[in-house]
């Protein structure tokens, strides 16, 4: 599926569909549309069961999505039981949230009928041809994403239901007043916690943390596909860079003079005029200034003192020499013809102008000395580009006359072939890092039998006036890495997993003791202690920890609620939740907050609504969810 997405990554149509898919993942997980056929449940939400088959399909889809997104990194994470457990919990949470939203929508009378879904699809521009719904185009696009029509219809239904829920909130300052304060209280809620870190470094030093050689070998044998080395190559190549070819080239004075004589019309200074201006904000001020000028006041002095156009004022009003096409209409219409002549007051977009004609110059040829450097530069560029084209021709001829070696191309062009180190498609050398080169190297056309080096490439031109001819010097096909290559990485991974298990087990045991009222002795024996109070909000930087803290039940009668979590560094911590403080805003802040939510981040509304629904719901988690 991801191959199709990459191939169509620039398609606006497919991006729209992808947005719908992502939205579905956020609220439910695509897998929740696919399950069937089991009476076993993983959870019960207000008496409504969540089917186990749907849950397991959702987990599979989530794993596939993360595999495509994270690649080899996910393969390593998937070996971490704690991570997998957390991922399954997140999938279940999404399905619970989806169920709660469905129940809430039904409660307030919101529903999406089949006709609404059908009409929405038929009116989608993504599936239209010449303004009309094109069923062939619709099915083709869904096929490219491997989505069944009934799946897509259900995704659209969920999106329309979400829009209805948001619209219910958006109309008139949260049209659902019973939820408004709950949303604010939840979004701005603060939770006072204390954290106790499990000493994972001490656990890592224990003998049982180190996996045995047999365990490492077994892991390798069971997971060989996780240790695939990508296809890699070495190439020999000759590069032509037009920018570097000017080095050593010279242009003689005679060449410059000859070019100047043949192209004199290119070097004519057109007629131009010099003006100065004074700009004032009011017409009365401009009339007064004009009167002062007529009575002998110096123009430069008055421009510096009075003009509101700062750039020209700093130069006594001078706006420089202008060719006829560059003279603003307001000034041209004043029809000034004599040096020192003043205009009347002219109204313009800048304000009220007074213009003075300073001088005029008739058209004239520019002397050779004035344009000599310009001509020399142009001639050098012409020579270097001509050399660039000549070298390209020689490379083509040499590489073609002996297409199993770059020797003839070197000889004819006078350029030396270079050889790269080993590289893959994902880590191209800087000198060769162009899409055209990558396609030529890894497209398969330059390989011979069984991946052996084949023929020379054709001339490959890339941006920046560069060209390459290259050939494969050596090739390593995609292959599974040897045990010796990866044993160190596997050992580190398994050791990390063992430490996480040990830390989790220790934290779970301490949690039991804390809940039984024997926490002080157990913590002391384990050399673990809680730190000072911290305030956690939904917007805290450590989202992993914040999610766990906000999943804890509310403390009662001043007694802390305990839990186990991992932080952003994947360290295992005990959490003591001491107090919960609901968010509060005054009337004006509430009004502004509600408006900003509707306009800027509707997702926050949904999060808060779901949070409120979860607090009020009766949710039972079954053992099958583990």
XYZ file of C-alpha atoms in Angstrom:
626
model
C 0.000 0.000 0.000
C 2.798 2.424 0.871
C 4.366 1.907 -2.539
C 1.141 3.170 -4.065
C 1.110 6.115 -1.696
C 4.678 7.071 -2.550
C 4.012 6.790 -6.271
C 1.037 9.109 -5.942
C 2.436 11.425 -3.287
C 1.914 14.519 -5.419
C -1.729 13.751 -6.229
C -4.125 16.171 -4.556
C -6.922 13.625 -4.939
C -5.024 10.903 -3.128
C -3.883 13.277 -0.401
C -7.534 14.000 0.328
C -8.258 10.273 0.612
C -5.161 9.808 2.752
C -6.427 12.538 5.093
C -9.652 10.573 5.541
C -7.672 7.406 6.238
C -5.529 9.176 8.841
C -8.642 10.624 10.502
C -10.080 7.124 10.704
C -6.887 5.874 12.361
C -7.062 8.694 14.891
C -10.614 7.926 15.945
C -10.825 4.174 15.492
C -8.099 2.392 13.561
C -9.030 1.130 10.100
C -9.079 -2.403 11.417
C -12.252 -1.670 13.414
C -14.153 -1.782 10.125
C -12.856 -5.204 9.186
C -13.576 -7.580 12.038
C -16.354 -10.106 12.211
C -17.543 -13.381 13.552
C -16.631 -13.666 17.245
C -18.694 -13.328 20.389
C -15.556 -12.835 22.500
C -15.070 -9.253 23.656
C -12.055 -7.279 24.753
C -14.003 -4.513 26.488
C -17.488 -3.414 27.423
C -18.502 0.241 27.105
C -21.736 1.171 28.869
C -22.919 -2.367 28.249
C -21.845 -2.457 24.584
C -19.182 -5.032 23.760
C -16.122 -4.457 21.578
C -15.565 -7.572 19.515
C -12.224 -9.352 19.888
C -11.880 -10.068 16.165
C -12.296 -6.383 15.328
C -9.743 -5.489 17.978
C -7.136 -7.958 16.709
C -7.640 -6.728 13.129
C -7.180 -3.173 14.343
C -3.933 -4.188 16.079
C -2.678 -5.831 12.877
C -3.470 -2.692 10.885
C -1.719 -0.530 13.455
C 1.380 -2.739 13.327
C 1.400 -2.569 9.522
C 1.003 1.218 9.592
C 3.859 1.654 12.077
C 6.040 -0.796 10.112
C 5.578 1.269 6.957
C 6.169 4.525 8.837
C 9.139 3.551 11.022
C 10.749 0.742 9.030
C 13.577 -1.060 10.818
C 13.098 1.124 13.895
C 9.652 -0.415 14.413
C 11.102 -3.906 14.057
C 13.292 -3.177 17.063
C 10.405 -1.649 19.009
C 8.187 -4.627 18.210
C 10.576 -6.843 20.154
C 9.849 -4.791 23.286
C 6.926 -6.426 25.096
C 6.180 -3.234 27.004
C 5.955 -1.268 23.758
C 3.668 -3.867 22.133
C 1.454 -3.887 25.207
C 1.242 -0.098 25.111
C 0.425 -0.145 21.379
C -2.407 -2.638 21.941
C -3.733 -0.449 24.730
C -3.701 2.593 22.443
C -5.648 0.696 19.776
C -8.205 -0.405 22.363
C -8.485 3.161 23.658
C -9.256 4.400 20.146
C -11.971 1.781 19.760
C -13.438 2.691 23.158
C -13.378 6.374 22.181
C -15.116 5.550 18.917
C -17.821 3.618 20.743
C -18.336 6.471 23.206
C -18.691 8.995 20.372
C -21.207 6.766 18.597
C -23.215 6.398 21.791
C -23.073 10.119 22.497
C -24.121 11.017 18.943
C -27.115 8.691 19.251
C -27.991 10.223 22.629
C -28.208 13.766 21.241
C -29.937 12.654 18.062
C -27.072 12.751 15.571
C -26.965 10.087 12.866
C -25.546 9.627 9.391
C -27.768 7.736 6.972
C -26.694 5.720 3.956
C -28.121 8.383 1.638
C -25.895 11.066 3.250
C -22.815 8.899 2.795
C -23.705 8.157 -0.816
C -24.393 11.821 -1.582
C -21.112 12.900 0.005
C -19.126 10.429 -2.099
C -20.974 11.365 -5.295
C -20.335 15.076 -4.656
C -16.612 14.620 -3.946
C -14.443 16.438 -6.472
C -11.816 13.714 -6.050
C -14.052 11.278 -7.915
C -15.416 13.658 -10.554
C -14.703 13.849 -14.263
C -15.918 16.982 -16.033
C -17.915 17.903 -12.939
C -19.779 14.576 -12.697
C -19.244 11.554 -10.439
C -17.124 8.940 -12.232
C -17.669 5.494 -10.763
C -14.690 4.061 -12.626
C -12.413 6.734 -11.210
C -13.855 6.149 -7.740
C -13.153 2.405 -7.814
C -9.746 2.895 -9.411
C -8.619 5.232 -6.642
C -9.905 2.934 -3.917
C -8.211 -0.041 -5.571
C -4.915 1.831 -5.616
C -5.226 2.185 -1.831
C -6.591 -1.356 -1.460
C -9.733 -0.104 0.247
C -13.069 -1.815 -0.318
C -16.006 0.498 -1.161
C -17.855 -0.538 2.002
C -14.753 0.317 4.074
C -14.496 3.727 2.477
C -18.210 4.347 2.985
C -17.813 3.590 6.684
C -14.830 5.953 6.875
C -16.907 8.716 5.291
C -19.727 7.977 7.737
C -17.318 8.426 10.657
C -15.989 11.669 9.211
C -19.483 13.096 8.694
C -20.479 12.110 12.218
C -17.388 13.872 13.581
C -18.280 16.989 11.585
C -21.798 16.928 13.030
C -20.433 16.672 16.564
C -18.072 19.592 15.957
C -20.866 21.619 14.389
C -22.979 21.014 17.474
C -20.244 22.559 19.583
C -19.417 25.334 17.112
C -22.901 26.796 16.903
C -23.399 29.549 19.493
C -20.475 29.204 21.874
C -20.701 25.469 22.356
C -24.326 24.764 21.576
C -24.144 21.963 24.152
C -23.898 24.014 27.372
C -23.791 20.954 29.651
C -20.459 20.025 28.047
C -18.844 23.485 27.826
C -17.405 23.732 31.322
C -16.391 20.075 31.232
C -14.360 20.725 28.092
C -12.606 23.690 29.680
C -12.022 21.850 32.952
C -10.503 18.893 31.154
C -8.300 20.797 28.699
C -6.795 22.988 31.432
C -6.764 20.308 34.114
C -3.636 20.040 36.251
C -2.551 16.909 38.083
C -0.125 16.901 41.021
C 2.135 13.861 40.862
C 5.273 12.459 42.426
C 7.544 10.122 40.478
C 9.796 7.295 41.662
C 12.356 6.120 39.138
C 13.219 2.447 38.958
C 17.030 2.160 38.904
C 17.377 0.616 35.469
C 21.153 1.131 35.453
C 21.474 -1.074 38.512
C 19.244 -3.671 36.893
C 21.382 -3.549 33.731
C 24.444 -4.454 35.819
C 22.831 -7.658 37.047
C 23.927 -10.939 35.514
C 20.380 -11.953 34.578
C 20.006 -8.871 32.395
C 22.542 -10.226 29.898
C 21.045 -12.600 27.320
C 22.793 -15.896 26.685
C 24.564 -16.590 23.411
C 21.892 -19.197 22.693
C 19.117 -16.616 23.169
C 20.896 -14.218 20.820
C 21.262 -16.924 18.155
C 17.637 -17.998 18.528
C 16.459 -14.424 18.143
C 18.545 -14.069 15.007
C 17.168 -17.289 13.488
C 13.578 -16.306 14.298
C 13.927 -12.736 13.033
C 16.338 -12.911 10.106
C 14.114 -10.758 7.911
C 14.609 -7.887 10.347
C 18.310 -7.806 9.533
C 18.247 -7.233 5.809
C 21.089 -5.210 4.354
C 19.797 -3.028 1.480
C 21.194 -3.247 -2.021
C 24.468 -1.323 -2.282
C 26.900 -0.431 -5.039
C 30.206 1.155 -5.887
C 30.301 3.199 -9.075
C 32.952 4.662 -11.318
C 31.951 8.005 -12.778
C 33.114 10.992 -14.782
C 31.543 14.333 -13.932
C 31.408 17.512 -16.017
C 30.615 20.696 -14.099
C 30.068 23.726 -16.319
C 30.781 26.151 -13.451
C 34.310 24.801 -13.003
C 35.211 24.971 -16.670
C 35.816 28.730 -16.621
C 38.987 28.126 -14.611
C 41.974 28.647 -16.912
C 39.916 30.222 -19.704
C 40.906 33.699 -20.861
C 39.415 36.399 -23.041
C 41.763 38.691 -24.954
C 41.338 42.442 -25.391
C 40.977 41.853 -29.121
C 38.083 39.427 -28.580
C 36.391 41.999 -26.372
C 36.898 44.778 -28.894
C 35.623 42.616 -31.780
C 32.504 41.667 -29.845
C 31.883 45.307 -28.947
C 32.149 46.432 -32.588
C 29.755 43.706 -33.767
C 27.200 44.352 -31.019
C 27.247 48.121 -30.460
C 23.414 48.376 -30.420
C 23.485 46.291 -27.235
C 25.512 48.979 -25.490
C 23.501 52.155 -25.954
C 22.550 54.317 -23.008
C 18.955 55.370 -23.632
C 17.820 58.923 -23.049
C 17.139 59.575 -19.397
C 16.080 62.278 -16.994
C 17.019 63.225 -13.427
C 14.278 64.367 -11.030
C 13.995 65.414 -7.391
C 10.784 65.268 -5.383
C 9.259 66.521 -2.148
C 6.343 64.486 -0.757
C 3.924 65.947 1.805
C 0.865 64.490 3.501
C -1.537 67.382 2.991
C -2.299 69.474 -0.066
C -2.123 72.691 1.975
C 1.394 71.770 3.127
C 2.455 71.081 -0.457
C 1.078 74.426 -1.665
C 2.937 76.215 1.112
C 6.180 74.392 0.241
C 5.776 75.212 -3.457
C 5.343 78.869 -2.569
C 8.551 78.769 -0.510
C 10.457 77.244 -3.429
C 9.203 79.937 -5.774
C 10.416 82.552 -3.282
C 13.955 81.135 -3.332
C 14.039 78.437 -0.631
C 16.647 75.771 -1.418
C 14.986 72.578 -2.783
C 17.512 70.198 -1.191
C 17.170 71.796 2.240
C 13.367 71.807 2.117
C 13.251 68.159 0.932
C 15.430 67.033 3.825
C 13.324 68.960 6.350
C 9.791 68.370 5.071
C 9.504 65.380 2.705
C 7.787 62.300 4.186
C 9.394 59.980 1.586
C 12.462 59.099 3.650
C 14.730 57.520 1.019
C 14.638 60.488 -1.357
C 14.530 63.025 1.496
C 17.886 61.734 2.757
C 19.346 62.645 -0.678
C 17.740 66.095 -0.837
C 14.813 64.741 -2.888
C 16.959 63.145 -5.637
C 15.387 59.998 -7.134
C 18.198 59.373 -9.648
C 18.322 58.983 -13.414
C 15.235 57.430 -15.011
C 14.670 56.166 -18.509
C 11.373 57.176 -20.050
C 9.683 53.834 -19.316
C 10.574 54.121 -15.620
C 9.162 57.622 -15.063
C 5.901 57.467 -13.026
C 2.843 58.761 -14.884
C 2.277 61.544 -12.325
C 5.733 62.968 -13.032
C 5.589 62.404 -16.804
C 2.229 64.213 -16.972
C 3.816 67.303 -15.390
C 5.693 67.732 -18.740
C 8.763 69.391 -17.291
C 11.197 70.396 -20.046
C 13.721 72.847 -18.593
C 16.433 72.286 -16.013
C 15.325 73.543 -12.609
C 11.657 73.696 -13.635
C 9.148 72.974 -10.848
C 5.838 71.190 -11.188
C 2.645 72.241 -9.521
C 1.227 70.230 -6.632
C 0.599 66.679 -7.877
C -1.708 64.250 -6.072
C -0.364 60.663 -5.966
C -0.585 57.465 -3.939
C 2.394 58.617 -1.863
C 0.834 61.969 -0.975
C 1.186 65.407 -2.558
C 4.273 65.841 -4.765
C 6.391 68.705 -5.899
C 8.780 67.658 -8.681
C 11.884 69.389 -10.037
C 13.604 68.527 -13.310
C 17.344 68.382 -12.543
C 18.860 67.420 -15.897
C 18.405 65.383 -19.078
C 20.728 63.143 -21.103
C 20.285 62.234 -24.731
C 20.758 58.641 -25.890
C 24.429 57.732 -26.428
C 26.677 54.767 -26.989
C 28.407 53.405 -23.930
C 32.201 53.554 -24.377
C 34.128 50.279 -24.537
C 35.886 50.948 -21.227
C 32.511 51.176 -19.494
C 31.273 47.774 -20.704
C 34.561 45.921 -21.032
C 34.163 43.826 -17.835
C 30.582 42.946 -18.722
C 31.609 41.747 -22.189
C 34.549 39.779 -20.784
C 32.270 37.984 -18.323
C 29.753 37.110 -21.029
C 32.476 35.797 -23.320
C 33.905 33.638 -20.512
C 30.469 32.168 -19.857
C 30.050 31.436 -23.563
C 33.440 29.750 -23.743
C 32.859 27.637 -20.615
C 29.434 26.511 -21.839
C 30.853 25.668 -25.250
C 33.551 23.632 -23.512
C 30.823 21.986 -21.408
C 28.918 20.948 -24.549
C 32.098 19.734 -26.250
C 33.019 17.585 -23.253
C 29.518 16.103 -23.136
C 29.866 15.097 -26.782
C 33.271 13.513 -26.115
C 31.930 11.633 -23.106
C 29.019 10.276 -25.119
C 31.340 9.159 -27.923
C 33.937 7.598 -25.592
C 31.442 5.826 -23.327
C 29.576 4.520 -26.374
C 32.604 3.285 -28.297
C 33.607 1.058 -25.371
C 30.574 0.613 -23.154
C 32.234 -1.845 -20.769
C 34.791 0.643 -19.476
C 35.221 4.390 -18.898
C 38.773 4.289 -20.258
C 37.855 5.615 -23.717
C 35.618 8.278 -22.191
C 38.545 9.380 -20.022
C 40.871 9.452 -23.007
C 38.589 11.440 -25.298
C 37.423 13.951 -22.679
C 40.673 14.344 -20.767
C 38.683 13.951 -17.529
C 39.596 11.425 -14.848
C 37.084 8.825 -13.653
C 36.473 8.656 -9.915
C 35.240 5.740 -7.814
C 32.763 6.024 -4.980
C 32.626 4.133 -1.700
C 29.776 1.674 -1.099
C 26.365 3.365 -0.902
C 22.650 2.569 -0.973
C 19.726 4.412 -2.514
C 19.088 6.060 0.863
C 22.620 7.354 1.454
C 23.850 8.593 -1.916
C 27.288 10.293 -1.872
C 26.972 14.076 -1.941
C 28.677 14.285 -5.343
C 26.075 11.924 -6.852
C 23.038 12.922 -4.829
C 20.630 13.618 -7.678
C 17.358 11.775 -8.396
C 18.414 11.175 -12.003
C 21.652 9.518 -10.892
C 19.902 7.393 -8.247
C 17.400 6.165 -10.822
C 20.153 5.292 -13.273
C 22.186 3.412 -10.648
C 19.366 1.482 -8.961
C 16.973 1.199 -11.879
C 18.577 -2.058 -13.007
C 19.664 -1.050 -16.514
C 23.367 -0.846 -15.631
C 23.576 -4.399 -14.250
C 24.604 -7.425 -16.223
C 23.843 -11.090 -15.570
C 23.113 -11.886 -11.906
C 23.810 -8.317 -10.862
C 27.325 -8.144 -12.298
C 28.535 -4.747 -13.626
C 26.979 -4.051 -17.003
C 27.272 -1.304 -19.599
C 28.166 2.362 -19.171
C 25.287 4.718 -18.544
C 24.084 7.201 -21.070
C 24.919 10.850 -20.374
C 22.967 11.920 -17.271
C 22.334 15.660 -17.003
C 21.210 17.176 -13.705
C 20.411 20.618 -12.352
C 23.187 23.184 -12.169
C 24.694 22.369 -15.563
C 26.274 19.103 -14.457
C 26.510 15.844 -16.385
C 27.673 12.332 -15.536
C 28.652 9.135 -17.269
C 28.975 6.219 -14.867
C 29.095 2.460 -14.585
C 28.668 -0.057 -11.789
C 32.041 -0.994 -10.322
C 30.758 -3.491 -7.754
C 27.379 -4.630 -6.471
C 25.944 -6.185 -3.334
C 22.339 -7.335 -3.695
C 19.870 -7.022 -0.855
C 20.780 -9.751 1.630
C 20.314 -10.864 5.189
C 23.183 -9.723 7.403
C 25.309 -12.428 8.952
C 24.944 -13.304 12.620
C 28.387 -11.859 13.302
C 27.312 -8.515 11.816
C 24.259 -8.112 14.034
C 24.987 -10.134 17.181
C 26.071 -7.008 19.048
C 22.870 -5.166 18.158
C 20.729 -8.169 19.105
C 22.537 -8.534 22.421
C 21.901 -4.864 23.222
C 18.254 -5.172 22.197
C 17.613 -8.298 24.269
C 19.444 -6.827 27.233
C 17.303 -3.710 26.996
C 14.183 -5.874 26.842
C 15.333 -7.861 29.874
C 16.010 -4.676 31.824
C 12.591 -3.318 30.864
C 10.946 -6.568 32.014
C 12.865 -6.517 35.277
C 12.024 -2.852 35.841
C 8.386 -3.422 34.968
C 8.198 -6.437 37.280
C 9.804 -4.486 40.117
C 7.451 -1.547 39.540
C 4.419 -3.856 39.417
C 5.421 -5.513 42.701
C 5.998 -2.137 44.358
C 2.613 -1.027 43.051
C 0.981 -4.015 44.762
C 2.718 -3.110 48.035
C 1.699 0.540 47.724
C -1.930 -0.350 47.135
C -1.785 -2.686 50.134
C -0.443 0.089 52.371
C 3.028 -1.477 52.707
C 4.747 0.839 50.256
C 7.210 2.560 52.597
C 9.024 -0.640 53.569
C 9.004 -2.000 50.018
C 10.331 1.240 48.540
C 13.090 1.419 51.140
C 14.127 -2.168 50.498
C 14.266 -1.500 46.730
C 16.155 1.786 47.261
C 13.423 3.615 45.375
C 11.847 6.861 46.571
C 9.359 9.381 45.309
C 10.559 12.831 44.315
C 8.984 16.259 44.821
C 5.599 17.266 43.466
C 5.334 17.916 39.734
C 2.402 19.438 37.875
C 1.396 17.542 34.731
C -0.981 18.930 32.113
C -2.280 17.546 28.847
C 0.254 19.761 27.064
C 3.285 18.584 29.049
C 6.357 17.884 26.952
C 6.534 14.236 28.057
C 3.375 13.061 26.294
C 4.040 9.408 27.144
C 4.038 10.169 30.866
C 1.132 12.624 30.565
C -1.028 9.995 28.850
C -0.430 7.581 31.735
C -1.063 10.211 34.396
C -4.343 11.279 32.798
C -5.440 7.646 32.514
C -5.309 7.209 36.298
C -8.502 7.325 38.342
C -9.159 10.399 40.469
C -7.766 10.282 44.034
C -10.370 10.048 46.801
C -10.341 11.338 50.372
C -6.853 12.732 50.006
C -5.335 9.334 49.282
C -2.959 9.140 46.321
C -3.643 6.888 43.365
C -0.650 4.882 42.186
C 0.306 3.692 38.740
C 3.232 2.589 36.584
C 4.390 4.381 33.450
C 7.321 4.941 31.156
C 8.628 8.415 30.425
C 9.868 9.929 27.158
C 13.243 8.226 27.701
C 11.541 4.803 28.115
C 12.482 4.715 31.797
C 10.035 2.874 34.063
C 8.579 5.063 36.811
C 6.074 4.713 39.629
C 3.485 7.489 39.658
C 1.688 8.834 42.720
C -1.272 11.008 41.729
C -2.015 13.231 44.741
C -4.517 15.791 43.468
C -6.483 16.900 40.420
C -7.304 20.549 39.794
C -9.956 21.273 37.135
C -9.227 24.086 34.732
C -11.107 27.326 35.274
C -11.613 30.394 33.083
C -13.580 33.585 33.671
C -16.495 34.534 31.383
C -14.428 36.527 28.873
C -11.692 33.890 28.757
C -14.298 31.175 28.285
C -15.843 33.012 25.352
C -12.463 33.592 23.680
C -11.356 30.031 24.430
C -14.449 28.496 22.911
C -14.112 30.620 19.783
C -10.448 29.739 19.358
C -11.187 26.032 19.738
C -13.811 26.113 17.021
C -11.599 28.130 14.678
C -8.191 26.620 15.326
C -8.204 23.132 16.770
C -11.379 21.110 16.577
C -9.344 18.054 17.565
C -8.937 19.502 21.068
C -12.735 19.685 21.371
C -13.053 16.028 20.473
C -10.283 15.057 22.907
C -11.964 16.916 25.735
C -15.405 15.562 24.851
C -14.067 12.005 24.794
C -12.276 12.596 28.092
C -15.530 13.751 29.681
C -17.438 10.784 28.239
C -14.806 8.357 29.567
C -15.057 9.759 33.082
C -18.826 9.210 33.072
C -18.787 5.832 31.306
C -18.796 2.326 32.715
C -15.865 0.639 30.986
C -14.773 -2.911 31.633
C -11.523 -4.203 30.106
C -11.401 -7.948 29.458
C -8.399 -10.240 29.731
C -8.487 -10.800 25.953
C -7.236 -7.239 25.434
C -3.821 -8.043 26.896
